[in-house]
PDB file of C-alpha atoms in Angstrom:
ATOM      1  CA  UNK A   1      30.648 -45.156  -0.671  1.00  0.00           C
ATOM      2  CA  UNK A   2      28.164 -47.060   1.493  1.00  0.00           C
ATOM      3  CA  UNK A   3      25.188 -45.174   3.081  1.00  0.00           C
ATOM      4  CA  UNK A   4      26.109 -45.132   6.219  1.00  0.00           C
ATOM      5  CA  UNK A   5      29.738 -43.491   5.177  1.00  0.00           C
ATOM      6  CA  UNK A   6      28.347 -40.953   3.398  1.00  0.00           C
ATOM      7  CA  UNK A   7      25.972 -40.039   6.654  1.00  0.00           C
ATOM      8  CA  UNK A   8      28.726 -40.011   8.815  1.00  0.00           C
ATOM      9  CA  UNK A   9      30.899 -37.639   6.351  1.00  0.00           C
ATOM     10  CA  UNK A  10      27.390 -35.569   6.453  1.00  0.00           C
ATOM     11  CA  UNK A  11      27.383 -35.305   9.901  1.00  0.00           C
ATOM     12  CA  UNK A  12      31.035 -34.504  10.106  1.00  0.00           C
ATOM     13  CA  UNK A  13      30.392 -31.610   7.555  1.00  0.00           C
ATOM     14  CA  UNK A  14      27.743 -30.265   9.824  1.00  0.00           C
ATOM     15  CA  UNK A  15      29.405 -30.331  12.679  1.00  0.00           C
ATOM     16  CA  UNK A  16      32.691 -29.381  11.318  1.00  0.00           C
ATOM     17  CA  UNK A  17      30.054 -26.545   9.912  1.00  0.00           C
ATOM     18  CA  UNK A  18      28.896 -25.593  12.970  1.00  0.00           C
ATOM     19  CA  UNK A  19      31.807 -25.409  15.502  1.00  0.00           C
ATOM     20  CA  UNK A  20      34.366 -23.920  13.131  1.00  0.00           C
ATOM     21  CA  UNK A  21      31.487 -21.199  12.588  1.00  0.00           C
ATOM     22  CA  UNK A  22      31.504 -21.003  16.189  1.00  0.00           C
ATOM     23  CA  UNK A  23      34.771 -21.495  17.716  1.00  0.00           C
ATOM     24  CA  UNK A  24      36.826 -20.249  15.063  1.00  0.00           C
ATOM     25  CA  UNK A  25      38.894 -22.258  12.402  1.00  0.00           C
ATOM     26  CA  UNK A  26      42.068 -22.473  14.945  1.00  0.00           C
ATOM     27  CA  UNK A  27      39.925 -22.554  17.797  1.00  0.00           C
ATOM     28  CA  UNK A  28      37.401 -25.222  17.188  1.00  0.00           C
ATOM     29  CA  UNK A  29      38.432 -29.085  18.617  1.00  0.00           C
ATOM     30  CA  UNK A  30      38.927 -31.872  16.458  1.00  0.00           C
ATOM     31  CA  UNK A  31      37.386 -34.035  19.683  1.00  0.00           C
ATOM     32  CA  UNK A  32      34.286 -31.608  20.061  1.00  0.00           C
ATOM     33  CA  UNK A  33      33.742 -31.637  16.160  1.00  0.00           C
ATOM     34  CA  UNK A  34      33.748 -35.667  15.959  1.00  0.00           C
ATOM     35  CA  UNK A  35      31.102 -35.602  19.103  1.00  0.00           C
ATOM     36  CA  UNK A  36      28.607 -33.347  17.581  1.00  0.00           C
ATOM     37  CA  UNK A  37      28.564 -35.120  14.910  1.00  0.00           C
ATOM     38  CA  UNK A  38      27.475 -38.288  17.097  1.00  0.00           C
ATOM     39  CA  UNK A  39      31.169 -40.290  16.639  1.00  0.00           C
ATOM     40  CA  UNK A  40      33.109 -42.162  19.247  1.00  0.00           C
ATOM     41  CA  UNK A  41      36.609 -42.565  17.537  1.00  0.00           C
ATOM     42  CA  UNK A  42      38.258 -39.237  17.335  1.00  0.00           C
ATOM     43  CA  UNK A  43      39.862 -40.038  14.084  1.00  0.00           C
ATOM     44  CA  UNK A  44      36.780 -39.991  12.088  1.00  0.00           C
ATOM     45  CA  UNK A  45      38.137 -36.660  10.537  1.00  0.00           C
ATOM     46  CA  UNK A  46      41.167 -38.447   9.634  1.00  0.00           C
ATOM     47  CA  UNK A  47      39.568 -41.658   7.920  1.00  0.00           C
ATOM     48  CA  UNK A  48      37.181 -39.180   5.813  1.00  0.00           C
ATOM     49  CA  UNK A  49      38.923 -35.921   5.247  1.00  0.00           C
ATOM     50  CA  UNK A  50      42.840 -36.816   5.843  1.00  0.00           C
ATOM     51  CA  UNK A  51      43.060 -34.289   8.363  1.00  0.00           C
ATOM     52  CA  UNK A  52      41.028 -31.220   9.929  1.00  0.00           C
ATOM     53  CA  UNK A  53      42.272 -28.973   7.129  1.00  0.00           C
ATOM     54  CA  UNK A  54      41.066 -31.212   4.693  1.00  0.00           C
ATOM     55  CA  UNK A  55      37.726 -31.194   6.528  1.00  0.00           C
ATOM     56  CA  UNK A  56      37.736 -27.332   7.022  1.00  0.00           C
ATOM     57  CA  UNK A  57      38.355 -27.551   2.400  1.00  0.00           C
ATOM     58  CA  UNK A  58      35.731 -29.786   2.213  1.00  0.00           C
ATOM     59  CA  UNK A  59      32.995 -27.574   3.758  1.00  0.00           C
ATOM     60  CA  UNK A  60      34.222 -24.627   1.880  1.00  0.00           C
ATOM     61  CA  UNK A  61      34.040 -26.018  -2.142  1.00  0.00           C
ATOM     62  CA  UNK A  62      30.840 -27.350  -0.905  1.00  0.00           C
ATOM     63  CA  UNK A  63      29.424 -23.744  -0.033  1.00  0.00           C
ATOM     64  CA  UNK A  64      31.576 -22.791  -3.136  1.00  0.00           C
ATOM     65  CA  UNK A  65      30.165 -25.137  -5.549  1.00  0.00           C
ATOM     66  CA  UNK A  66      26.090 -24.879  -4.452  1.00  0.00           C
ATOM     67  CA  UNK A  67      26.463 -21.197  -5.373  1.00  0.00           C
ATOM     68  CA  UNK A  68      28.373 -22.212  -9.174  1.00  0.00           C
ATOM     69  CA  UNK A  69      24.978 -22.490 -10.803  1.00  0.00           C
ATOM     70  CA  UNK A  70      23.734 -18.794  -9.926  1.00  0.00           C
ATOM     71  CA  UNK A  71      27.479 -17.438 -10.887  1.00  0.00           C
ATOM     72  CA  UNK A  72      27.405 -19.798 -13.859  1.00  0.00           C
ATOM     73  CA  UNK A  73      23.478 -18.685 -15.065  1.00  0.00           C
ATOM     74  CA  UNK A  74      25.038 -15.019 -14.328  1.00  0.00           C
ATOM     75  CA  UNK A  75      27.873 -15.050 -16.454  1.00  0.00           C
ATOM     76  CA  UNK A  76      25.839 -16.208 -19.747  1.00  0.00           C
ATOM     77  CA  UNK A  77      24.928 -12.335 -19.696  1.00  0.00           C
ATOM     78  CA  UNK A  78      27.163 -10.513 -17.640  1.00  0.00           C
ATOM     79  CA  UNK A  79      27.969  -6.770 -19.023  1.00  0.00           C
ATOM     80  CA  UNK A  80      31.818  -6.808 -18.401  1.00  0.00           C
ATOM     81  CA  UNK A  81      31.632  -3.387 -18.692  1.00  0.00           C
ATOM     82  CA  UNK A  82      29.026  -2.567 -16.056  1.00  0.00           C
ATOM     83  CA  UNK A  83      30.622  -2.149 -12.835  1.00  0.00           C
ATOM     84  CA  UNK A  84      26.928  -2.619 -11.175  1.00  0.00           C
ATOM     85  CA  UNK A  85      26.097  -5.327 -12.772  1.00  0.00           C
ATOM     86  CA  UNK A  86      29.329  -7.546 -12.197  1.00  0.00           C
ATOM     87  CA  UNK A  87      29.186  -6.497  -8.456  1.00  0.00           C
ATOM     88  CA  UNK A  88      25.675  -7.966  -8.047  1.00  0.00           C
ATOM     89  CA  UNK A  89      27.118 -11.159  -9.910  1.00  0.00           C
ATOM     90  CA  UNK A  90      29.361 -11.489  -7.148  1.00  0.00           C
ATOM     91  CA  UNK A  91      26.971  -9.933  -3.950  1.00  0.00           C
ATOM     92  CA  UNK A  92      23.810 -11.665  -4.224  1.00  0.00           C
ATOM     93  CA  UNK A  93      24.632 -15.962  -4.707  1.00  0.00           C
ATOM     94  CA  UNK A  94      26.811 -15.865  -1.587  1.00  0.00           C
ATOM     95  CA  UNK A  95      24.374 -13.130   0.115  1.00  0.00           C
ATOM     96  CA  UNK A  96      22.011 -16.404  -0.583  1.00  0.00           C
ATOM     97  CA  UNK A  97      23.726 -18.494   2.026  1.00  0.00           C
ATOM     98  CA  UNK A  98      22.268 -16.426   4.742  1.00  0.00           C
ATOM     99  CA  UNK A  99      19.112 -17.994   4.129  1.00  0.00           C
ATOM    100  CA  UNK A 100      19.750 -21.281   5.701  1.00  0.00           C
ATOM    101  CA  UNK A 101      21.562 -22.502   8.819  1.00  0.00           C
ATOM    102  CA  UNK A 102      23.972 -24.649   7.092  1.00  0.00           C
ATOM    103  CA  UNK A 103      24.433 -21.259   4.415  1.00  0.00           C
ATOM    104  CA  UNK A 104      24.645 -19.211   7.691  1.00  0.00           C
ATOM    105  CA  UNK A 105      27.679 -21.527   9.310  1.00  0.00           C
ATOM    106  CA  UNK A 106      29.312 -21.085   6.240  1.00  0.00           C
ATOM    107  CA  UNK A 107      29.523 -17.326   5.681  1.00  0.00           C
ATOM    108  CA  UNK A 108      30.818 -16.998   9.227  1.00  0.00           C
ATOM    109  CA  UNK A 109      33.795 -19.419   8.296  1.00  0.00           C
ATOM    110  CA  UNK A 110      34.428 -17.232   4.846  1.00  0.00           C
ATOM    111  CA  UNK A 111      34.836 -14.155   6.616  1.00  0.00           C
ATOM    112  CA  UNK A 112      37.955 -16.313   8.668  1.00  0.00           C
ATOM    113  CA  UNK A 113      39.774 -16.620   5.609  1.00  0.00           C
ATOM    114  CA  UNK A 114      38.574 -14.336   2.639  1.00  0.00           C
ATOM    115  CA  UNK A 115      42.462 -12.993   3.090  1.00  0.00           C
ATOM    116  CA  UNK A 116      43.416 -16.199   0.687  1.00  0.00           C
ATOM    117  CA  UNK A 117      41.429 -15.566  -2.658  1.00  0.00           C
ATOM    118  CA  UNK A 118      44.291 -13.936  -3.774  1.00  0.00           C
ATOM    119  CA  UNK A 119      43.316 -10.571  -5.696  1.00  0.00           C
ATOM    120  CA  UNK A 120      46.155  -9.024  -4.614  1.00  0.00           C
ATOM    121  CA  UNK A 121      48.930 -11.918  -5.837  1.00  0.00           C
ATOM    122  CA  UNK A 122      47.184 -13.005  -9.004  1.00  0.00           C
ATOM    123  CA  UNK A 123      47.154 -16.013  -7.303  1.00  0.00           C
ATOM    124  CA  UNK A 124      44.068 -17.878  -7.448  1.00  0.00           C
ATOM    125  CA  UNK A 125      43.150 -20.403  -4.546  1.00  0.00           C
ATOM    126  CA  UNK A 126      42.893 -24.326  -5.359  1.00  0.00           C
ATOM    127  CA  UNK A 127      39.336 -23.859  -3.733  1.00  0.00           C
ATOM    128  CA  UNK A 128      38.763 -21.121  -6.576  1.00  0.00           C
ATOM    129  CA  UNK A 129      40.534 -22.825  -9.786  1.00  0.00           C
ATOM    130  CA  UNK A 130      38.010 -23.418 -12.897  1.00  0.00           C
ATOM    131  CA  UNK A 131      35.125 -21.623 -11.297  1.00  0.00           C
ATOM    132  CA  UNK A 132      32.570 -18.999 -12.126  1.00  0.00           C
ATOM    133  CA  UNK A 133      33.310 -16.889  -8.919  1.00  0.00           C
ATOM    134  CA  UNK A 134      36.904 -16.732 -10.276  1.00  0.00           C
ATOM    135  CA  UNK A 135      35.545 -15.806 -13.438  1.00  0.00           C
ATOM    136  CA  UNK A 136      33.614 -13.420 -12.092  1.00  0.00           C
ATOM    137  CA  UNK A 137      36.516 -11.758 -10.005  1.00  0.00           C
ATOM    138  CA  UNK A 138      38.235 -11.417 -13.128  1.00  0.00           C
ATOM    139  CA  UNK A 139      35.116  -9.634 -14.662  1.00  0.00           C
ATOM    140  CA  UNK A 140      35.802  -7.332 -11.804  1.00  0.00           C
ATOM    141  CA  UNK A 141      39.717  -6.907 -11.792  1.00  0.00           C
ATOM    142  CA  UNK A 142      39.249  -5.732 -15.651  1.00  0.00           C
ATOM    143  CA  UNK A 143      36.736  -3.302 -15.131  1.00  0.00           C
ATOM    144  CA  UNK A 144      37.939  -1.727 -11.920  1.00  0.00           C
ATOM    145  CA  UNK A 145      41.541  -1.841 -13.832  1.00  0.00           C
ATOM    146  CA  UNK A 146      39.985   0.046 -17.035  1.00  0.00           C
ATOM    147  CA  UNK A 147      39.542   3.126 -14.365  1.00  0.00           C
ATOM    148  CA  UNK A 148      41.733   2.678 -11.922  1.00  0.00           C
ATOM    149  CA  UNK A 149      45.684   2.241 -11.661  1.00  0.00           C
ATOM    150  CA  UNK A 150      46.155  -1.712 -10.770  1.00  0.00           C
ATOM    151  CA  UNK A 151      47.307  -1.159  -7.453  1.00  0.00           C
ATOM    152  CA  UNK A 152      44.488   0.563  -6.799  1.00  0.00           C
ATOM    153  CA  UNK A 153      42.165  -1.858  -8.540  1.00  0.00           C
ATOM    154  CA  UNK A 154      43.632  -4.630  -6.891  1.00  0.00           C
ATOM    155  CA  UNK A 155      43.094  -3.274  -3.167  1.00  0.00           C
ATOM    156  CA  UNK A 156      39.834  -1.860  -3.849  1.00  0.00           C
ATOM    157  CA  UNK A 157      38.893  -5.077  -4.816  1.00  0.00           C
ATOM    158  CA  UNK A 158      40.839  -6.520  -1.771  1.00  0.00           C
ATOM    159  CA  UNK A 159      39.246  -4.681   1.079  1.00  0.00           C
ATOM    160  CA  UNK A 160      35.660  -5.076  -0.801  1.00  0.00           C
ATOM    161  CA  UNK A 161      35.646  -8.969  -0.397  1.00  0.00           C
ATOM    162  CA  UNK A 162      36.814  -8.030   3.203  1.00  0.00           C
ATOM    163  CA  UNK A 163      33.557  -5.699   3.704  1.00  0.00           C
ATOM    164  CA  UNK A 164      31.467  -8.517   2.138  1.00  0.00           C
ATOM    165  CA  UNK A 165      32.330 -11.539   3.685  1.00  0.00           C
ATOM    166  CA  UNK A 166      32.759  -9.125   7.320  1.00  0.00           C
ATOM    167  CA  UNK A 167      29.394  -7.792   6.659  1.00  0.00           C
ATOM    168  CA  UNK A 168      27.910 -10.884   5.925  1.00  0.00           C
ATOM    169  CA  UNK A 169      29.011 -12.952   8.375  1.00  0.00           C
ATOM    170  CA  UNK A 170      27.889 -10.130  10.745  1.00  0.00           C
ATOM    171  CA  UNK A 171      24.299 -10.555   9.314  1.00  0.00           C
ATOM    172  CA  UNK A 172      24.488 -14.402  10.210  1.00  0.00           C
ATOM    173  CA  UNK A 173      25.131 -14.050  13.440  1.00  0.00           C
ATOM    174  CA  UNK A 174      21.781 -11.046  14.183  1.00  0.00           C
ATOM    175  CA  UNK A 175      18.918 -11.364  15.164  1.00  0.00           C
ATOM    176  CA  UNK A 176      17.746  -7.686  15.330  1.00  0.00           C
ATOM    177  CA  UNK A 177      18.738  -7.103  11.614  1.00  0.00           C
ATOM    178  CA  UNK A 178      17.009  -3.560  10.696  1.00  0.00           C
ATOM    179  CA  UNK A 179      16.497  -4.484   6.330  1.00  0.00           C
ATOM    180  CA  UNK A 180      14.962  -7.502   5.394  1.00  0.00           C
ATOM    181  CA  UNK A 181      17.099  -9.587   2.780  1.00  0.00           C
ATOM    182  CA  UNK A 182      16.355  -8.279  -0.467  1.00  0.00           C
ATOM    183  CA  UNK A 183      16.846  -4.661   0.662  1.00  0.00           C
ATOM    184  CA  UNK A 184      19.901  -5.394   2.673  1.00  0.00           C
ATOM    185  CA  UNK A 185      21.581  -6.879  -0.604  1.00  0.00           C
ATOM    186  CA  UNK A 186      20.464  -4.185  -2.816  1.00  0.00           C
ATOM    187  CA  UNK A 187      21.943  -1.459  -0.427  1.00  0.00           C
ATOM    188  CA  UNK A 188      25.317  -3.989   0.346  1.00  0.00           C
ATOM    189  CA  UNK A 189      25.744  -3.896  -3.920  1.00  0.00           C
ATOM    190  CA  UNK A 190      25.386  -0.450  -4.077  1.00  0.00           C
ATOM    191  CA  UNK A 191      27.449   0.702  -1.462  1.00  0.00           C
ATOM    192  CA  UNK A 192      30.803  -1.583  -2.726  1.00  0.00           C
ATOM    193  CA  UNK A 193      29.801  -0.441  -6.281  1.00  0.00           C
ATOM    194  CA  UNK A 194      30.233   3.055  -5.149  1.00  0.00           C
ATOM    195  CA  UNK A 195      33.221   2.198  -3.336  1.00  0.00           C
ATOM    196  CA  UNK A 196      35.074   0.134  -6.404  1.00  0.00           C
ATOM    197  CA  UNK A 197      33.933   3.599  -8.707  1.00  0.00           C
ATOM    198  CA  UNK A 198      34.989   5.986  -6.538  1.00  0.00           C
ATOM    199  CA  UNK A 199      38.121   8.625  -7.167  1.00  0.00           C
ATOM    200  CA  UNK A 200      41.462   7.780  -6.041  1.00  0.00           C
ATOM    201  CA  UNK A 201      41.925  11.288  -3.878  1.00  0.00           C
ATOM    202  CA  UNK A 202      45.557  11.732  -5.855  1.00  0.00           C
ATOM    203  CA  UNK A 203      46.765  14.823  -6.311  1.00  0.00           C
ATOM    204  CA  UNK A 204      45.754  16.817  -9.361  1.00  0.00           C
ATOM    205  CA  UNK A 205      50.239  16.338 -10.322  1.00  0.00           C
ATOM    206  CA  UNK A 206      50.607  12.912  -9.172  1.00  0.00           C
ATOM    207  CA  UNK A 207      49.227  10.887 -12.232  1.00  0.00           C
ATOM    208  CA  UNK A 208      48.568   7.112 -12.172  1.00  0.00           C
ATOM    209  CA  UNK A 209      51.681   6.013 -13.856  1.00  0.00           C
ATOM    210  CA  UNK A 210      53.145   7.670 -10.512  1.00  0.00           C
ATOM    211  CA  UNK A 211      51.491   5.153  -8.224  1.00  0.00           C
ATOM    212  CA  UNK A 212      53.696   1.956  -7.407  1.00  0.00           C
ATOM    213  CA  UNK A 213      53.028  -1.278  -5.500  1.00  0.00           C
ATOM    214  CA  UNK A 214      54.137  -1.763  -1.769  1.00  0.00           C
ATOM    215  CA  UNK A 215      57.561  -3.893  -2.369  1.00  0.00           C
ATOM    216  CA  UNK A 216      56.303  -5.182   1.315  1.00  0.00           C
ATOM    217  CA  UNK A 217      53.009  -6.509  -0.157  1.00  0.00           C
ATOM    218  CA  UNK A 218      50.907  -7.255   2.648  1.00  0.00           C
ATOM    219  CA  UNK A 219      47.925  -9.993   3.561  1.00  0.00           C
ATOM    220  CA  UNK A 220      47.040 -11.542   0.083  1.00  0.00           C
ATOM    221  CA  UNK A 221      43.003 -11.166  -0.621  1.00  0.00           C
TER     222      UNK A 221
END
């Protein structure tokens, strides 16, 4: 691709980045995107990405793949059977993003759609296919399964990546933050560790076996 291509898909990035951070993925412009990023012909997005969605893809396996060497370094020595340990693998390289502006766009865009990583289906995202986070969400679903009943597993694990990305994205966006970084992730593993571990509240007669999935289903995490 010739230089000034690849700037122009930079700037689109960036842009796409920034106002889909801002404005929402359904409510950001393809027209406002294309002038921030210093283009007169509103089908740049088109020519370089096939469409917005394929813009709004393109900015999230690029967040997705600068964190694969932290998950991949992680995994090498990963304790599948510590809970702790598997949750950190998982916390701190996207907690990472928060320290830069472009890492900072990007968490407030995953919080938007952490409903599609599919815990709940067993289905895992094109974005996710082949990668250490999936890997490491599998890590996760085993361990939380080896305790819990799977439906419980499954939306424990669910409403966790909710509370992450949320809580992240939150964090993006402050400016009066009261932790600095390192403490904030410590206490943000900790907390969804206890949460994953914690009892199920069933009655003392109502045994796991007992416990069925929703035939409904309901938003797919």
């Amino acid at each position: 691709m010739p230089r000034d291509a690849r700037a122009t898909k930079e700037r689109l990035l960036n842009a796409g980045a920034r106002l889909f951070a801002s404005e929402g993925v359904d409510g950001a412009r393809t027209r406002d995107i294309v002038r921030l990023a210093g283009q007169a012909n509103d089908s740049a997005i088109t020519y370089h990405f096939g469409s917005r969605q394929g813009l709004l893809a393109a900015i999230l396996t690029a967040g997705v793949q600068r964190m694969e060497p932290a998950r991949a370094a992680a995994l090498e020595t990963l304790d599948p059977t510590d809970l702790r340990a598997i949750t950190a693998a998982v916390v701190e390289p996207i907690a990472a993003e928060l320290r830069t502006p472009h890492g900072r766009d990007f968490l407030r865009i995953v919080a938007q759609v952490a409903g599609q990583a599919g815990i709940r289906s067993h289905r895992v995202p094109p974005l996710l296919e082949g990668t250490a986070l999936a890997a490491q969400l599998k890590l996760l679903e085993d361990r939380c399964r080896a305790t819990l009943p799977e439906p419980f597993a499954l939306e424990r694990i669910s409403v966790a990546i909710a509370f992450l990305t949320a809580a992240l994205a939150d964090r993006a966006e402050r400016t009066d933050s009261l932790l600095d970084h390192d403490t904030f992730v410590t206490d943000l593993v900790q907390m969804l560790t206890a949460a994953l571990a914690a009892p199920t509240g069933l009655p003392k007669h109502q045994g796991p076996n007992t416990v069925k999935t929703s035939p409904r289903g309901g938003a797919v995490r």
